[in-house]
Amino acid sequence: MQPFLTRLGLVASNPGAAAGAFIDTKGREVASVDPATGDVIASVRLASRADYETVVAAAEKAFVKWRMVPAPQRGEIVRQIAEALRAHKDDLGRLVTLEVGKLLSEGLGEVQEGIDVCDYAVGLSRSMAGLTLHSERPNHRMYEQWHPLGLVGVITAFNFPHAVWAWNSMLGLVCGDAVVWKPSIKAPLTAIATHKICEEVLAKHGHSGVFGLVIGEDKEVGEAMIHDHRFPLISATGSTRMGKIVGKAVAERLGRSLLELGGNNAIIVNKDADLDLALRAVAFGAVGTAGQRCTSTRRLYLHEDIADTFLTRLVKVYGSIKIGNPQEDGVLCGPLIDEDAVRMYEHAVKTAQEQGGKLLYGGERLPGGAGKGTYVKPSIVACSEAIAMSREETFAPILYVFRFKDVDDAIDRNNAVVQGLSSSMFTDSFRAAETFLSARGSDCGIANINIGTSGAEIGGAFGGEKETGGGRESGSDSWKAYMRRQTCTMNWGKDLPLAQGVKFDI
Ligand code: NAD
């Protein structure tokens, strides 16, 4: 075992964590595999339904105490969690890289994102505010206040095994909620290490159980969580397929769901764009993280005046990108998460060609170190809207390229897919940029000018429209999703006037 794994406390851990203690579960053992080499890093035993009950019961109990802690004091504990994450940033970032195959700078960046959200949440803890309103009745005061919501169930995808949890949990924590996390079983070690770091801080303050962790099968614990009335909010990040199941289950019990689902993000490069900027953004968006970000660039719309020049340069850049173990210097494209992902990549490239797409680059699997690892060549496919494959999200580095003559048409085509997460336009035209950002412009949750689709800062609300699910997390007023709103009216007079002039004199 590598020393940093020992430093993170990842030795003989069990996955069901309730009130600080890891449960000695007897569940099935699953291996966490380094996708760069195919080597098993460690194994984890999955939580059973009974373990799930133990964790939720502990969270319920912890919530009763936690909700009464004043928000700024909750913020102080979150500040200390940020300090603990800072102390472990290097080790935790390395673990993210090892477990999901991101570049080390991205692994570290993901932990930094967790720290940033903590800092943001600390500020929120003193600034989450309700409204004071004017009552129509004399000697009455009316106001809105926000209370903790209760238990929040957080379901996360494999590709952001730390940051997405932090977006939800740090906001949930300052809002006074207890948070139970069901991570992807493709990244269990990052979840265990993250949980341990935070639990230590919470336990020091007598709040063990406010964070719970259950690593288990979707059928065994995932389904239990989404149908569980004890969770007023389920925040789920993952594929649209999963979101449709979660959304329906939560809606049936009239709970709230916050869904962050798949994207099919496009960059439009106008004829007046700074092509150097656009080239870097397209390469990072389409190839970075091996195309395994929800915001990865999957479609590229090129103005016909610059299309040939741009494509020639793009193919050259693709040829220069070093693919390999993300722990090695100079590597810019790591592996896909597993064999299933490679199969999906191969299927998509083959199907797109059968539908009429022309492969301009890539399209094949690459051998990893010693014949292992799940590497593919990033692909570029010259395309038209007739190619149905380009309307789907394949979680791999495949870029579908289209041509356009006029900006309005390019915007319409940007919007003509079922997903609505991220979008961007490269242009030096003020009119084109403002059109893209206007109400007739991009219909996505994120719209950028002269910035690619991939990556976002924590200060803005993050999320997308249509089949991306409509949820908003992280910055801005996203905290409101984790609280319940109460409208209060206070009568300090000696009469009982009724609203709307209604009379009821007895
Ligand atoms: P996935 O849908 O396979 O799994 C996501 C999570 O949902 C996992 O924890 C999984 O165990 C859980 N899950 C699946 N079925 C469930 C069920 N029936 N009940 C309860 N839980 C269930 O996704 P993935 O392969 O891990 O991640 C890739 C996907 O996530 C892509 O589609 C990507 O776009 C999306 N994603 C979206 C965002 C965003 O913010 N919009 C961020 C990251 C990833």
XYZ file of C-alpha atoms and ligand atoms in Angstrom:
550
model
C 0.000 0.000 0.000
C 1.328 3.430 -0.960
C 2.312 5.598 2.059
C -0.195 8.327 1.254
C -3.021 5.780 1.470
C -1.874 4.854 4.958
C -1.670 8.539 5.894
C -5.292 8.912 4.772
C -6.246 6.094 7.139
C -7.219 3.714 4.334
C -6.192 0.531 6.050
C -8.754 -2.122 6.931
C -11.681 0.288 6.696
C -15.296 -0.749 6.280
C -17.760 1.242 4.254
C -20.806 1.856 6.439
C -19.901 4.750 8.692
C -22.322 5.774 11.404
C -21.672 8.182 14.241
C -17.936 7.997 13.698
C -17.576 4.248 13.823
C -17.042 2.164 10.710
C -19.447 -0.774 10.712
C -18.008 -4.233 10.416
C -20.229 -5.131 7.478
C -20.298 -8.556 5.879
C -21.262 -7.243 2.424
C -19.802 -8.191 -0.954
C -16.224 -7.101 -1.519
C -15.506 -4.787 -4.462
C -12.125 -3.702 -5.694
C -11.145 -0.136 -6.373
C -9.015 -0.286 -9.502
C -6.427 2.175 -10.788
C -7.681 2.724 -14.355
C -4.181 3.760 -15.449
C -2.718 0.312 -14.760
C -5.618 -2.026 -14.065
C -4.079 -2.758 -10.639
C -6.309 -3.221 -7.616
C -5.632 -0.407 -5.123
C -7.710 -1.861 -2.294
C -10.994 -3.637 -1.681
C -14.056 -2.388 0.126
C -16.926 -4.387 1.574
C -20.313 -3.001 0.548
C -22.887 -1.815 3.043
C -26.052 -3.877 3.453
C -29.568 -2.566 3.871
C -29.187 -3.028 7.646
C -25.986 -0.964 7.612
C -27.862 1.726 5.695
C -30.504 1.800 8.449
C -27.809 2.217 11.101
C -26.232 5.143 9.249
C -29.565 6.907 8.629
C -30.649 6.427 12.247
C -27.377 7.988 13.404
C -27.876 10.923 11.031
C -31.429 11.454 12.298
C -30.182 11.560 15.861
C -27.290 13.878 15.038
C -29.592 16.252 13.128
C -31.729 16.920 16.210
C -28.711 18.469 17.928
C -27.044 19.980 14.860
C -30.083 21.997 13.740
C -29.979 23.989 16.988
C -26.322 25.011 16.620
C -26.273 28.673 15.471
C -25.315 28.942 11.803
C -22.097 30.950 12.440
C -20.970 28.234 14.873
C -21.711 25.627 12.217
C -19.623 27.809 9.891
C -16.720 27.701 12.343
C -16.776 23.885 12.214
C -16.833 24.020 8.412
C -13.833 26.364 8.587
C -11.996 23.712 10.578
C -12.981 21.069 8.009
C -11.414 23.303 5.342
C -8.220 23.404 7.411
C -8.238 19.603 7.682
C -8.736 19.282 3.920
C -5.864 21.722 3.352
C -3.629 19.573 5.548
C -4.546 16.466 3.511
C -4.843 18.132 0.097
C -1.768 16.520 -1.397
C -2.630 12.984 -0.266
C -6.310 13.268 -1.129
C -5.547 14.790 -4.544
C -3.184 11.884 -5.258
C -5.893 9.442 -4.275
C -8.391 11.058 -6.686
C -5.796 10.721 -9.454
C -5.046 7.114 -8.554
C -8.662 6.054 -8.265
C -10.288 7.798 -11.262
C -7.300 8.500 -13.525
C -7.373 12.305 -13.622
C -4.199 14.348 -14.046
C -2.566 15.133 -10.714
C -3.277 18.859 -11.171
C -6.957 17.925 -11.573
C -6.913 15.611 -8.553
C -5.425 18.413 -6.478
C -7.805 20.892 -8.116
C -10.738 18.787 -7.065
C -9.704 18.922 -3.415
C -9.065 22.660 -3.810
C -12.652 22.943 -5.043
C -13.776 21.216 -1.854
C -11.760 23.713 0.198
C -13.156 26.648 -1.813
C -16.706 25.478 -1.149
C -15.930 25.222 2.570
C -14.649 28.813 2.577
C -17.727 29.909 0.662
C -19.982 28.078 3.124
C -18.245 29.769 6.073
C -19.183 33.155 4.593
C -22.728 31.947 3.975
C -23.078 30.921 7.598
C -23.255 34.608 8.521
C -25.080 35.868 5.469
C -27.927 33.482 4.614
C -30.772 35.941 4.911
C -34.548 35.989 4.793
C -36.791 38.875 3.754
C -38.669 41.333 5.917
C -41.945 42.226 4.209
C -44.589 44.889 4.733
C -47.786 43.522 6.190
C -51.079 45.012 4.933
C -52.435 44.772 8.482
C -51.679 47.452 11.117
C -49.266 46.516 13.910
C -48.196 43.371 12.119
C -44.736 42.306 11.019
C -44.152 39.780 8.284
C -40.923 38.025 7.453
C -39.450 34.931 5.863
C -36.963 32.772 7.658
C -34.974 29.725 6.645
C -34.669 26.592 8.768
C -32.607 23.448 8.309
C -34.353 20.997 6.004
C -33.406 17.713 7.681
C -31.558 14.779 6.158
C -30.009 15.286 2.741
C -29.120 12.245 0.630
C -26.201 12.917 -1.678
C -25.593 10.531 -4.587
C -22.416 11.204 -6.570
C -20.887 10.119 -9.878
C -17.450 8.542 -10.234
C -15.877 11.412 -12.154
C -15.926 14.024 -9.382
C -15.496 11.751 -6.381
C -14.744 14.564 -3.920
C -15.830 17.999 -5.225
C -19.486 17.277 -5.992
C -19.942 15.812 -2.535
C -18.345 18.963 -1.067
C -20.678 21.278 -3.023
C -23.646 19.577 -1.425
C -22.315 18.677 1.976
C -20.668 21.935 2.968
C -23.787 23.877 2.076
C -25.930 21.266 3.822
C -23.722 21.539 6.881
C -23.970 25.331 7.288
C -27.687 25.082 6.573
C -28.008 22.796 9.610
C -28.747 19.522 7.794
C -27.315 16.058 8.300
C -25.912 14.586 5.092
C -25.740 10.927 4.099
C -23.479 10.224 1.133
C -23.870 7.385 -1.333
C -20.818 7.651 -3.595
C -20.128 5.729 -6.788
C -18.729 2.271 -6.111
C -16.149 3.097 -8.773
C -14.504 5.586 -6.382
C -15.046 4.286 -2.842
C -11.607 5.094 -1.423
C -11.845 8.840 -2.068
C -15.203 8.780 -0.290
C -13.837 6.914 2.738
C -10.785 9.169 3.031
C -12.895 12.340 2.635
C -15.406 11.110 5.184
C -12.722 10.270 7.732
C -11.122 13.713 7.481
C -14.441 15.490 8.043
C -15.759 13.085 10.656
C -12.702 13.691 12.819
C -13.505 17.408 12.952
C -17.218 16.846 13.593
C -16.480 14.287 16.329
C -14.147 16.729 18.090
C -17.133 19.041 18.477
C -19.529 16.292 19.555
C -21.356 16.088 16.237
C -20.547 12.592 15.042
C -23.191 11.272 12.687
C -23.990 14.604 11.016
C -22.104 13.151 8.053
C -22.918 9.554 7.136
C -21.443 7.393 4.397
C -22.920 4.296 2.764
C -21.097 2.583 -0.052
C -23.378 -0.009 -1.545
C -25.236 -1.387 -4.532
C -27.823 0.812 -6.239
C -30.504 -1.811 -5.643
C -29.593 -2.347 -1.991
C -28.864 1.152 -0.663
C -29.339 3.589 -3.588
C -32.974 2.607 -4.128
C -33.564 2.522 -0.368
C -32.344 6.093 -0.076
C -34.370 7.582 -2.930
C -37.609 6.039 -1.631
C -36.876 6.961 1.991
C -39.283 9.567 3.467
C -36.668 10.533 6.018
C -34.819 12.378 3.218
C -36.699 15.565 2.275
C -33.975 16.218 -0.302
C -32.055 13.883 -2.577
C -29.259 15.551 -4.493
C -28.147 13.206 -7.261
C -25.350 13.649 -9.760
C -24.873 11.228 -12.626
C -26.339 10.080 -15.913
C -29.731 11.191 -17.207
C -30.770 7.521 -17.042
C -30.156 7.540 -13.292
C -31.766 10.985 -12.886
C -35.027 9.778 -14.413
C -35.202 6.937 -11.878
C -34.274 9.168 -8.939
C -36.530 12.056 -10.003
C -39.544 9.766 -10.339
C -38.975 7.959 -7.039
C -38.538 11.195 -5.076
C -41.469 12.924 -6.801
C -43.753 9.987 -5.987
C -43.248 10.644 -2.297
C -43.399 14.437 -2.915
C -39.840 14.932 -1.792
C -37.444 17.353 -3.428
C -34.731 16.302 -5.806
C -31.765 18.271 -7.023
C -30.573 16.659 -10.239
C -27.213 17.257 -11.939
C -27.195 15.015 -14.993
C -25.582 14.497 -18.370
C -24.514 17.171 -20.830
C -23.854 17.391 -24.562
C -21.957 20.629 -24.594
C -21.068 22.638 -27.670
C -18.555 25.327 -28.542
C -19.393 27.691 -31.410
C -16.353 29.245 -33.080
C -17.367 32.305 -35.071
C -15.387 33.635 -38.042
C -14.077 36.590 -35.983
C -12.886 34.450 -33.060
C -9.390 34.456 -31.613
C -8.527 31.008 -32.983
C -5.557 30.469 -30.650
C -7.839 30.864 -27.643
C -10.535 28.710 -29.203
C -8.077 25.949 -30.068
C -6.840 25.637 -26.489
C -10.370 25.697 -25.114
C -11.624 23.032 -27.536
C -8.637 20.768 -26.849
C -9.026 21.068 -23.068
C -12.809 20.710 -23.235
C -12.820 17.667 -25.503
C -9.671 15.807 -24.435
C -9.145 17.002 -20.842
C -10.154 14.453 -18.171
C -10.386 12.035 -21.154
C -13.774 13.557 -21.983
C -15.172 12.405 -18.651
C -16.584 15.661 -17.337
C -20.243 16.534 -17.443
C -19.074 19.804 -19.026
C -16.728 18.171 -21.570
C -16.996 19.583 -25.084
C -18.776 17.035 -27.274
C -19.920 19.187 -30.208
C -18.019 21.846 -32.129
C -19.674 24.319 -34.524
C -17.190 26.001 -36.863
C -17.977 28.966 -39.092
C -17.367 27.842 -42.669
C -14.823 30.633 -43.263
C -12.438 29.283 -40.639
C -13.488 25.616 -40.485
C -10.715 24.105 -42.631
C -7.905 26.088 -41.002
C -9.216 25.367 -37.524
C -9.691 21.652 -38.125
C -6.191 21.244 -39.577
C -4.749 22.894 -36.482
C -6.984 20.873 -34.155
C -5.966 17.543 -35.666
C -2.321 18.577 -35.261
C -2.889 19.447 -31.597
C -4.615 16.079 -31.027
C -1.557 14.363 -32.519
C 0.716 16.122 -30.033
C -1.241 15.268 -26.882
C 0.523 12.753 -24.658
C -1.793 9.978 -23.522
C -0.819 7.776 -20.600
C -0.612 7.334 -16.857
C -1.750 10.661 -15.382
C 0.948 10.414 -12.743
C 3.620 10.808 -15.425
C 4.982 14.214 -16.407
C 3.656 15.710 -19.618
C 0.597 13.452 -19.863
C -2.531 15.429 -20.779
C -4.986 12.595 -21.361
C -5.382 9.739 -18.891
C -7.435 6.540 -19.076
C -11.171 5.995 -19.191
C -12.610 4.752 -15.916
C -13.117 1.100 -16.921
C -13.659 -1.465 -19.673
C -17.359 -0.563 -19.986
C -16.362 3.011 -20.803
C -13.993 1.769 -23.518
C -16.782 -0.341 -24.997
C -19.128 2.659 -25.037
C -16.449 4.754 -26.745
C -15.859 2.084 -29.412
C -19.577 1.641 -29.966
C -20.157 5.400 -30.351
C -17.312 5.924 -32.835
C -18.414 2.913 -34.900
C -22.090 3.904 -34.865
C -21.342 7.529 -35.793
C -19.401 6.285 -38.825
C -22.177 3.894 -39.818
C -24.582 6.845 -39.649
C -22.393 8.836 -42.068
C -19.831 10.563 -39.847
C -16.259 10.824 -41.109
C -13.520 9.937 -38.649
C -10.845 12.649 -38.808
C -8.759 11.445 -35.878
C -8.607 8.620 -33.325
C -11.240 5.943 -33.026
C -9.144 3.265 -31.420
C -8.172 1.757 -28.111
C -4.566 2.149 -26.991
C -2.537 -0.395 -25.075
C -1.751 0.726 -21.530
C 1.372 -0.016 -19.528
C 2.181 -3.738 -19.748
C -0.965 -4.284 -21.809
C -3.186 -2.895 -19.036
C -5.114 0.311 -18.448
C -8.175 1.603 -20.264
C -6.798 4.102 -22.763
C -8.361 5.369 -25.977
C -7.293 7.853 -28.625
C -9.398 11.034 -28.464
C -11.539 11.155 -31.601
C -12.774 13.817 -33.984
C -15.751 13.025 -36.215
C -16.909 15.326 -39.030
C -20.638 15.303 -38.633
C -24.091 16.554 -39.493
C -27.266 16.658 -37.403
C -28.468 13.556 -39.262
C -25.995 11.570 -37.178
C -28.052 10.530 -34.163
C -24.995 9.506 -32.156
C -23.969 13.177 -31.872
C -27.123 13.918 -29.906
C -26.169 11.471 -27.137
C -23.700 11.914 -24.323
C -20.920 9.335 -24.597
C -18.689 9.717 -21.561
C -15.422 9.591 -23.528
C -13.285 11.945 -25.653
C -15.303 12.085 -28.878
C -15.804 15.439 -30.587
C -18.463 15.845 -33.300
C -17.694 18.724 -35.667
C -20.282 20.695 -37.656
C -20.126 23.738 -39.943
C -22.347 26.810 -39.979
C -22.890 29.944 -42.034
C -24.706 32.213 -39.642
C -24.603 32.676 -35.903
C -28.378 32.419 -35.343
C -28.373 29.041 -37.040
C -25.408 27.878 -34.927
C -27.235 28.905 -31.744
C -30.371 27.021 -32.791
C -28.274 23.933 -33.446
C -26.499 24.349 -30.092
C -29.958 24.188 -28.504
C -31.317 21.329 -30.606
C -30.358 18.535 -28.195
C -32.154 17.223 -25.122
C -29.312 18.104 -22.751
C -28.736 21.671 -21.519
C -25.661 21.921 -19.312
C -22.804 24.023 -20.709
C -22.232 26.028 -23.890
C -19.820 28.563 -25.235
C -19.074 30.852 -28.126
C -15.735 32.194 -29.292
C -16.165 35.558 -30.985
C -14.875 39.110 -30.941
C -18.249 40.336 -32.158
C -20.189 42.143 -29.473
C -23.442 41.462 -31.320
C -22.803 37.722 -31.702
C -21.783 37.424 -28.045
C -24.823 39.282 -26.743
C -27.135 37.246 -28.995
C -25.669 34.053 -27.552
C -26.268 35.309 -23.999
C -29.739 36.740 -24.721
C -33.109 35.049 -24.204
C -33.020 33.767 -27.798
C -29.460 32.530 -27.236
C -28.074 29.451 -25.527
C -30.685 27.479 -23.557
C -28.081 25.933 -21.240
C -27.465 26.474 -17.527
C -23.961 27.701 -18.347
C -23.193 30.059 -21.250
C -19.653 31.372 -21.764
C -17.970 33.759 -24.156
C -14.326 33.119 -25.045
C -14.105 30.399 -22.379
C -14.670 26.721 -23.091
C -17.528 24.606 -21.769
C -15.471 22.649 -19.280
C -14.911 23.639 -15.670
C -16.632 26.226 -13.530
C -15.911 28.347 -10.487
C -17.704 27.547 -7.244
C -19.133 31.066 -6.773
C -21.778 30.691 -9.490
C -24.778 28.387 -9.344
C -23.856 25.215 -11.235
C -26.314 23.106 -13.222
C -28.220 22.694 -16.435
C -31.623 22.687 -18.076
C -33.774 20.094 -19.885
C -32.519 16.533 -19.414
C -29.551 17.813 -17.415
C -32.088 17.978 -14.614
C -32.573 21.640 -13.681
C -30.708 21.491 -10.359
C -28.378 24.231 -9.136
C -25.540 23.576 -6.714
C -22.570 25.335 -5.177
C -22.604 29.154 -5.367
C -25.086 32.024 -5.663
C -28.339 31.250 -3.810
C -28.064 27.453 -4.207
C -28.085 27.154 -0.404
C -31.844 27.689 -0.462
C -32.307 24.142 -1.795
C -30.943 22.798 1.498
C -33.325 24.722 3.759
C -37.041 25.085 4.322
C -38.655 28.482 4.042
C -41.100 29.722 6.622
C -43.291 32.818 6.318
C -44.008 34.309 9.729
C -46.507 37.018 10.626
C -46.362 38.622 14.036
C -49.277 40.605 15.464
C -48.114 43.050 18.146
C -51.432 45.000 18.248
C -54.639 44.536 20.229
C -56.929 43.846 17.237
C -57.255 40.868 14.947
C -57.623 42.351 11.449
C -58.003 39.734 8.707
C -56.161 39.849 5.403
C -57.996 41.067 2.263
C -60.482 43.003 4.485
C -62.429 39.874 5.436
C -64.793 40.462 8.387
C -65.632 37.846 10.980
C -66.906 39.738 14.042
C -68.162 37.657 16.927
P -24.217 6.941 -13.076
O -25.532 7.513 -13.434
O -23.890 5.588 -13.564
O -24.074 6.891 -11.475
C -24.153 8.063 -10.696
C -24.529 7.705 -9.273
O -25.896 7.275 -9.265
C -23.727 6.547 -8.679
O -23.467 6.809 -7.318
C -24.669 5.384 -8.833
O -24.410 4.359 -7.928
C -26.007 6.064 -8.547
N -27.195 5.351 -9.021
C -27.378 4.767 -10.218
N -28.615 4.211 -10.276
C -29.215 4.465 -9.084
C -30.491 4.150 -8.534
N -31.402 3.455 -9.214
N -30.771 4.575 -7.288
C -29.874 5.298 -6.593
N -28.633 5.609 -7.050
C -28.313 5.201 -8.292
O -23.108 7.998 -13.553
P -21.529 7.851 -13.590
O -21.130 6.941 -14.684
O -20.988 7.601 -12.220
O -21.094 9.360 -13.962
C -21.129 9.867 -15.258
C -22.396 10.661 -15.503
O -22.561 11.660 -14.511
C -22.372 11.417 -16.820
O -23.627 11.326 -17.425
C -22.076 12.847 -16.403
O -22.506 13.827 -17.321
C -22.824 12.926 -15.113
N -22.311 13.999 -14.275
C -23.070 15.136 -14.176
C -22.593 16.201 -13.436
C -23.382 17.481 -13.339
O -23.104 18.269 -12.452
N -24.351 17.729 -14.208
C -21.371 16.108 -12.750
C -20.648 14.925 -12.855
C -21.131 13.875 -13.628
